[in-house]
């Protein structure tokens, strides 16, 4: 944003005879291009490493769930349905991939907000605080929507478990019908 602001400032006060300002602006353009390329490289490196860590965590959790499911007693197995285990392995464990990507924004977000407020304060003065006040008012709304989404997610998990249990019963009934050749030709 700083390089872009300097370039815009050059074009606002354009003087065709000022070669020094032209060379400075070309330097700002080169700096902006280098920063953009560096940002792309660093973002890809970040996402690669973070997704790799998330995959390792997910695989470890899947291993732990399989190990626990295989060592459950018959009484505990009666309380735990196949749908719950499948739901754990298909949906819940995948959240580890997502959490590793977005976890760092918890501490980077406030730093970025402070840097942006500082840059805006230098450029436009105290009126930048109005935008921050609007953002502060939107935070509770975002929290409300997060809780609402969490409620929907828990209801979906219960319905998914019920659906998988029903499908297991249907498939087992079809197997019995096929095994005893009870279907009509």
PDB file of C-alpha atoms in Angstrom:
ATOM      1  CA  UNK A   1       0.000   0.000   0.000  1.00  0.00           C
ATOM      2  CA  UNK A   2       2.887   2.392   0.680  1.00  0.00           C
ATOM      3  CA  UNK A   3       4.416   1.882  -2.774  1.00  0.00           C
ATOM      4  CA  UNK A   4       1.015   2.223  -4.431  1.00  0.00           C
ATOM      5  CA  UNK A   5       0.321   5.418  -2.485  1.00  0.00           C
ATOM      6  CA  UNK A   6       3.632   6.916  -3.623  1.00  0.00           C
ATOM      7  CA  UNK A   7       2.873   6.003  -7.244  1.00  0.00           C
ATOM      8  CA  UNK A   8      -0.578   7.605  -7.030  1.00  0.00           C
ATOM      9  CA  UNK A   9       0.993  10.696  -5.491  1.00  0.00           C
ATOM     10  CA  UNK A  10       3.354  10.942  -8.488  1.00  0.00           C
ATOM     11  CA  UNK A  11       0.460  10.774 -10.955  1.00  0.00           C
ATOM     12  CA  UNK A  12      -1.573  13.324  -8.979  1.00  0.00           C
ATOM     13  CA  UNK A  13       1.200  15.898  -9.228  1.00  0.00           C
ATOM     14  CA  UNK A  14       2.521  14.866 -12.654  1.00  0.00           C
ATOM     15  CA  UNK A  15       5.317  17.016 -14.061  1.00  0.00           C
ATOM     16  CA  UNK A  16       6.733  15.814 -17.411  1.00  0.00           C
ATOM     17  CA  UNK A  17      10.047  17.629 -16.801  1.00  0.00           C
ATOM     18  CA  UNK A  18      10.760  16.022 -13.396  1.00  0.00           C
ATOM     19  CA  UNK A  19      12.948  13.012 -14.234  1.00  0.00           C
ATOM     20  CA  UNK A  20      13.882  12.349 -10.602  1.00  0.00           C
ATOM     21  CA  UNK A  21      10.237  11.788  -9.638  1.00  0.00           C
ATOM     22  CA  UNK A  22       9.825   9.497 -12.660  1.00  0.00           C
ATOM     23  CA  UNK A  23      12.788   7.353 -11.593  1.00  0.00           C
ATOM     24  CA  UNK A  24      11.500   7.235  -8.015  1.00  0.00           C
ATOM     25  CA  UNK A  25       8.089   6.116  -9.274  1.00  0.00           C
ATOM     26  CA  UNK A  26       9.692   3.405 -11.396  1.00  0.00           C
ATOM     27  CA  UNK A  27      11.515   2.256  -8.257  1.00  0.00           C
ATOM     28  CA  UNK A  28       8.204   2.181  -6.378  1.00  0.00           C
ATOM     29  CA  UNK A  29       6.664   0.129  -9.203  1.00  0.00           C
ATOM     30  CA  UNK A  30       9.586  -2.314  -9.081  1.00  0.00           C
ATOM     31  CA  UNK A  31       9.271  -2.511  -5.288  1.00  0.00           C
ATOM     32  CA  UNK A  32       5.550  -3.186  -5.607  1.00  0.00           C
ATOM     33  CA  UNK A  33       6.202  -5.972  -8.143  1.00  0.00           C
ATOM     34  CA  UNK A  34       8.892  -7.534  -5.935  1.00  0.00           C
ATOM     35  CA  UNK A  35       6.660  -7.358  -2.859  1.00  0.00           C
ATOM     36  CA  UNK A  36       3.798  -8.996  -4.765  1.00  0.00           C
ATOM     37  CA  UNK A  37       6.043 -11.822  -5.977  1.00  0.00           C
ATOM     38  CA  UNK A  38       7.523 -12.261  -2.507  1.00  0.00           C
ATOM     39  CA  UNK A  39       4.038 -12.359  -0.999  1.00  0.00           C
ATOM     40  CA  UNK A  40       2.963 -15.048  -3.476  1.00  0.00           C
ATOM     41  CA  UNK A  41       6.030 -17.187  -2.744  1.00  0.00           C
ATOM     42  CA  UNK A  42       5.702 -16.778   1.029  1.00  0.00           C
ATOM     43  CA  UNK A  43       1.957 -17.505   0.983  1.00  0.00           C
ATOM     44  CA  UNK A  44       2.458 -20.705  -0.978  1.00  0.00           C
ATOM     45  CA  UNK A  45       5.265 -21.773   1.333  1.00  0.00           C
ATOM     46  CA  UNK A  46       3.110 -20.997   4.366  1.00  0.00           C
ATOM     47  CA  UNK A  47       0.064 -22.873   3.030  1.00  0.00           C
ATOM     48  CA  UNK A  48       2.204 -25.859   2.020  1.00  0.00           C
ATOM     49  CA  UNK A  49       3.776 -26.224   5.462  1.00  0.00           C
ATOM     50  CA  UNK A  50       0.564 -25.552   7.373  1.00  0.00           C
ATOM     51  CA  UNK A  51      -1.514 -27.969   5.288  1.00  0.00           C
ATOM     52  CA  UNK A  52       1.192 -30.583   5.652  1.00  0.00           C
ATOM     53  CA  UNK A  53       1.097 -30.192   9.440  1.00  0.00           C
ATOM     54  CA  UNK A  54      -2.714 -30.375   9.344  1.00  0.00           C
ATOM     55  CA  UNK A  55      -2.582 -33.576   7.316  1.00  0.00           C
ATOM     56  CA  UNK A  56      -0.154 -35.117   9.790  1.00  0.00           C
ATOM     57  CA  UNK A  57      -2.475 -34.235  12.665  1.00  0.00           C
ATOM     58  CA  UNK A  58      -5.477 -35.618  10.764  1.00  0.00           C
ATOM     59  CA  UNK A  59      -3.705 -38.897   9.984  1.00  0.00           C
ATOM     60  CA  UNK A  60      -2.621 -39.241  13.622  1.00  0.00           C
ATOM     61  CA  UNK A  61      -6.191 -38.649  14.809  1.00  0.00           C
ATOM     62  CA  UNK A  62      -7.565 -41.199  12.301  1.00  0.00           C
ATOM     63  CA  UNK A  63      -5.005 -43.700  13.572  1.00  0.00           C
ATOM     64  CA  UNK A  64      -6.049 -43.050  17.172  1.00  0.00           C
ATOM     65  CA  UNK A  65      -9.745 -43.455  16.300  1.00  0.00           C
ATOM     66  CA  UNK A  66      -9.124 -46.729  14.445  1.00  0.00           C
ATOM     67  CA  UNK A  67      -6.981 -48.022  17.295  1.00  0.00           C
ATOM     68  CA  UNK A  68      -9.634 -47.085  19.862  1.00  0.00           C
ATOM     69  CA  UNK A  69     -12.468 -48.552  17.745  1.00  0.00           C
ATOM     70  CA  UNK A  70     -10.616 -51.853  17.425  1.00  0.00           C
ATOM     71  CA  UNK A  71      -9.952 -52.065  21.161  1.00  0.00           C
ATOM     72  CA  UNK A  72     -13.501 -51.224  22.338  1.00  0.00           C
ATOM     73  CA  UNK A  73     -15.235 -53.782  24.506  1.00  0.00           C
ATOM     74  CA  UNK A  74     -18.535 -55.270  23.365  1.00  0.00           C
ATOM     75  CA  UNK A  75     -20.513 -53.180  25.870  1.00  0.00           C
ATOM     76  CA  UNK A  76     -18.830 -49.967  24.692  1.00  0.00           C
ATOM     77  CA  UNK A  77     -19.323 -51.015  21.071  1.00  0.00           C
ATOM     78  CA  UNK A  78     -23.056 -51.301  21.772  1.00  0.00           C
ATOM     79  CA  UNK A  79     -23.135 -47.656  22.853  1.00  0.00           C
ATOM     80  CA  UNK A  80     -21.045 -46.441  19.909  1.00  0.00           C
ATOM     81  CA  UNK A  81     -22.643 -46.689  16.494  1.00  0.00           C
ATOM     82  CA  UNK A  82     -20.850 -47.171  13.219  1.00  0.00           C
ATOM     83  CA  UNK A  83     -22.355 -43.877  12.098  1.00  0.00           C
ATOM     84  CA  UNK A  84     -20.609 -42.033  14.903  1.00  0.00           C
ATOM     85  CA  UNK A  85     -17.253 -43.538  13.969  1.00  0.00           C
ATOM     86  CA  UNK A  86     -17.758 -42.815  10.258  1.00  0.00           C
ATOM     87  CA  UNK A  87     -18.858 -39.279  11.117  1.00  0.00           C
ATOM     88  CA  UNK A  88     -15.726 -38.796  13.217  1.00  0.00           C
ATOM     89  CA  UNK A  89     -13.477 -40.071  10.442  1.00  0.00           C
ATOM     90  CA  UNK A  90     -15.161 -38.267   7.562  1.00  0.00           C
ATOM     91  CA  UNK A  91     -16.154 -34.892   8.997  1.00  0.00           C
ATOM     92  CA  UNK A  92     -14.708 -34.085  12.387  1.00  0.00           C
ATOM     93  CA  UNK A  93     -11.122 -35.104  11.702  1.00  0.00           C
ATOM     94  CA  UNK A  94     -11.053 -32.927   8.564  1.00  0.00           C
ATOM     95  CA  UNK A  95     -11.421 -29.870  10.786  1.00  0.00           C
ATOM     96  CA  UNK A  96      -7.760 -30.283  11.765  1.00  0.00           C
ATOM     97  CA  UNK A  97      -6.764 -29.404   8.189  1.00  0.00           C
ATOM     98  CA  UNK A  98      -8.781 -26.201   8.405  1.00  0.00           C
ATOM     99  CA  UNK A  99      -7.762 -25.187  11.912  1.00  0.00           C
ATOM    100  CA  UNK A 100      -4.058 -25.280  11.107  1.00  0.00           C
ATOM    101  CA  UNK A 101      -4.607 -22.865   8.217  1.00  0.00           C
ATOM    102  CA  UNK A 102      -6.645 -20.318  10.155  1.00  0.00           C
ATOM    103  CA  UNK A 103      -5.131 -20.667  13.631  1.00  0.00           C
ATOM    104  CA  UNK A 104      -2.346 -18.169  12.944  1.00  0.00           C
ATOM    105  CA  UNK A 105      -4.839 -15.466  12.030  1.00  0.00           C
ATOM    106  CA  UNK A 106      -5.770 -15.255  15.715  1.00  0.00           C
ATOM    107  CA  UNK A 107      -2.494 -13.512  16.479  1.00  0.00           C
ATOM    108  CA  UNK A 108      -1.721 -12.052  13.034  1.00  0.00           C
ATOM    109  CA  UNK A 109      -5.141 -10.390  12.690  1.00  0.00           C
ATOM    110  CA  UNK A 110      -4.712  -7.856  15.507  1.00  0.00           C
ATOM    111  CA  UNK A 111      -1.172  -7.061  14.321  1.00  0.00           C
ATOM    112  CA  UNK A 112      -2.417  -6.445  10.778  1.00  0.00           C
ATOM    113  CA  UNK A 113      -5.271  -4.300  12.075  1.00  0.00           C
ATOM    114  CA  UNK A 114      -2.833  -2.200  14.115  1.00  0.00           C
ATOM    115  CA  UNK A 115      -0.516  -1.795  11.110  1.00  0.00           C
ATOM    116  CA  UNK A 116      -3.411  -0.766   8.858  1.00  0.00           C
ATOM    117  CA  UNK A 117      -4.701   1.724  11.428  1.00  0.00           C
ATOM    118  CA  UNK A 118      -1.199   3.174  11.729  1.00  0.00           C
ATOM    119  CA  UNK A 119      -0.830   3.561   7.957  1.00  0.00           C
ATOM    120  CA  UNK A 120      -4.310   5.045   7.628  1.00  0.00           C
ATOM    121  CA  UNK A 121      -3.651   7.418  10.520  1.00  0.00           C
ATOM    122  CA  UNK A 122      -0.591   8.742   8.697  1.00  0.00           C
ATOM    123  CA  UNK A 123      -2.510   9.122   5.430  1.00  0.00           C
ATOM    124  CA  UNK A 124      -5.980  10.344   6.424  1.00  0.00           C
ATOM    125  CA  UNK A 125      -5.747  11.161  10.121  1.00  0.00           C
ATOM    126  CA  UNK A 126      -8.283  10.425  12.870  1.00  0.00           C
ATOM    127  CA  UNK A 127     -11.111   9.695  10.429  1.00  0.00           C
ATOM    128  CA  UNK A 128      -9.665   6.182  10.003  1.00  0.00           C
ATOM    129  CA  UNK A 129     -11.014   5.333  13.444  1.00  0.00           C
ATOM    130  CA  UNK A 130     -14.569   5.413  12.046  1.00  0.00           C
ATOM    131  CA  UNK A 131     -13.832   2.343   9.941  1.00  0.00           C
ATOM    132  CA  UNK A 132     -12.363   0.541  12.920  1.00  0.00           C
ATOM    133  CA  UNK A 133     -15.470   1.345  14.990  1.00  0.00           C
ATOM    134  CA  UNK A 134     -17.630  -0.217  12.264  1.00  0.00           C
ATOM    135  CA  UNK A 135     -15.414  -3.323  12.327  1.00  0.00           C
ATOM    136  CA  UNK A 136     -15.736  -3.520  16.107  1.00  0.00           C
ATOM    137  CA  UNK A 137     -19.538  -3.410  15.806  1.00  0.00           C
ATOM    138  CA  UNK A 138     -19.453  -6.202  13.211  1.00  0.00           C
ATOM    139  CA  UNK A 139     -17.465  -8.554  15.471  1.00  0.00           C
ATOM    140  CA  UNK A 140     -20.462  -9.550  17.660  1.00  0.00           C
ATOM    141  CA  UNK A 141     -22.488 -10.203  14.505  1.00  0.00           C
ATOM    142  CA  UNK A 142     -19.783 -12.516  13.261  1.00  0.00           C
ATOM    143  CA  UNK A 143     -19.710 -14.284  16.641  1.00  0.00           C
ATOM    144  CA  UNK A 144     -23.484 -14.730  16.489  1.00  0.00           C
ATOM    145  CA  UNK A 145     -23.271 -16.281  13.025  1.00  0.00           C
ATOM    146  CA  UNK A 146     -20.452 -18.557  14.223  1.00  0.00           C
ATOM    147  CA  UNK A 147     -22.596 -19.874  17.065  1.00  0.00           C
ATOM    148  CA  UNK A 148     -25.537 -20.332  14.707  1.00  0.00           C
ATOM    149  CA  UNK A 149     -23.343 -22.296  12.312  1.00  0.00           C
ATOM    150  CA  UNK A 150     -22.099 -24.438  15.207  1.00  0.00           C
ATOM    151  CA  UNK A 151     -25.697 -25.262  16.159  1.00  0.00           C
ATOM    152  CA  UNK A 152     -26.498 -26.232  12.574  1.00  0.00           C
ATOM    153  CA  UNK A 153     -23.344 -28.340  12.430  1.00  0.00           C
ATOM    154  CA  UNK A 154     -24.248 -30.314  15.566  1.00  0.00           C
ATOM    155  CA  UNK A 155     -27.773 -30.960  14.223  1.00  0.00           C
ATOM    156  CA  UNK A 156     -26.272 -32.091  10.916  1.00  0.00           C
ATOM    157  CA  UNK A 157     -23.949 -34.500  12.736  1.00  0.00           C
ATOM    158  CA  UNK A 158     -26.916 -36.118  14.518  1.00  0.00           C
ATOM    159  CA  UNK A 159     -28.833 -36.460  11.242  1.00  0.00           C
ATOM    160  CA  UNK A 160     -25.769 -37.872   9.476  1.00  0.00           C
ATOM    161  CA  UNK A 161     -25.353 -40.469  12.210  1.00  0.00           C
ATOM    162  CA  UNK A 162     -29.018 -41.460  11.874  1.00  0.00           C
ATOM    163  CA  UNK A 163     -28.735 -41.670   8.081  1.00  0.00           C
ATOM    164  CA  UNK A 164     -25.655 -43.893   8.233  1.00  0.00           C
ATOM    165  CA  UNK A 165     -27.325 -46.162  10.813  1.00  0.00           C
ATOM    166  CA  UNK A 166     -30.397 -46.504   8.561  1.00  0.00           C
ATOM    167  CA  UNK A 167     -28.270 -47.244   5.501  1.00  0.00           C
ATOM    168  CA  UNK A 168     -26.350 -49.927   7.433  1.00  0.00           C
ATOM    169  CA  UNK A 169     -29.648 -51.582   8.365  1.00  0.00           C
ATOM    170  CA  UNK A 170     -30.854 -51.423   4.741  1.00  0.00           C
ATOM    171  CA  UNK A 171     -27.617 -52.910   3.405  1.00  0.00           C
ATOM    172  CA  UNK A 172     -27.652 -55.661   6.010  1.00  0.00           C
ATOM    173  CA  UNK A 173     -31.299 -56.451   5.120  1.00  0.00           C
ATOM    174  CA  UNK A 174     -30.394 -56.622   1.427  1.00  0.00           C
ATOM    175  CA  UNK A 175     -27.540 -59.002   2.256  1.00  0.00           C
ATOM    176  CA  UNK A 176     -29.895 -61.305   4.165  1.00  0.00           C
ATOM    177  CA  UNK A 177     -32.421 -61.279   1.313  1.00  0.00           C
ATOM    178  CA  UNK A 178     -29.681 -62.060  -1.209  1.00  0.00           C
ATOM    179  CA  UNK A 179     -28.065 -64.703   0.995  1.00  0.00           C
ATOM    180  CA  UNK A 180     -31.289 -66.699   1.408  1.00  0.00           C
ATOM    181  CA  UNK A 181     -32.401 -65.987  -2.192  1.00  0.00           C
ATOM    182  CA  UNK A 182     -35.725 -64.580  -1.008  1.00  0.00           C
ATOM    183  CA  UNK A 183     -36.070 -62.113  -3.874  1.00  0.00           C
ATOM    184  CA  UNK A 184     -38.469 -62.916  -6.689  1.00  0.00           C
ATOM    185  CA  UNK A 185     -36.960 -63.643 -10.108  1.00  0.00           C
TER     186      UNK A 185
END
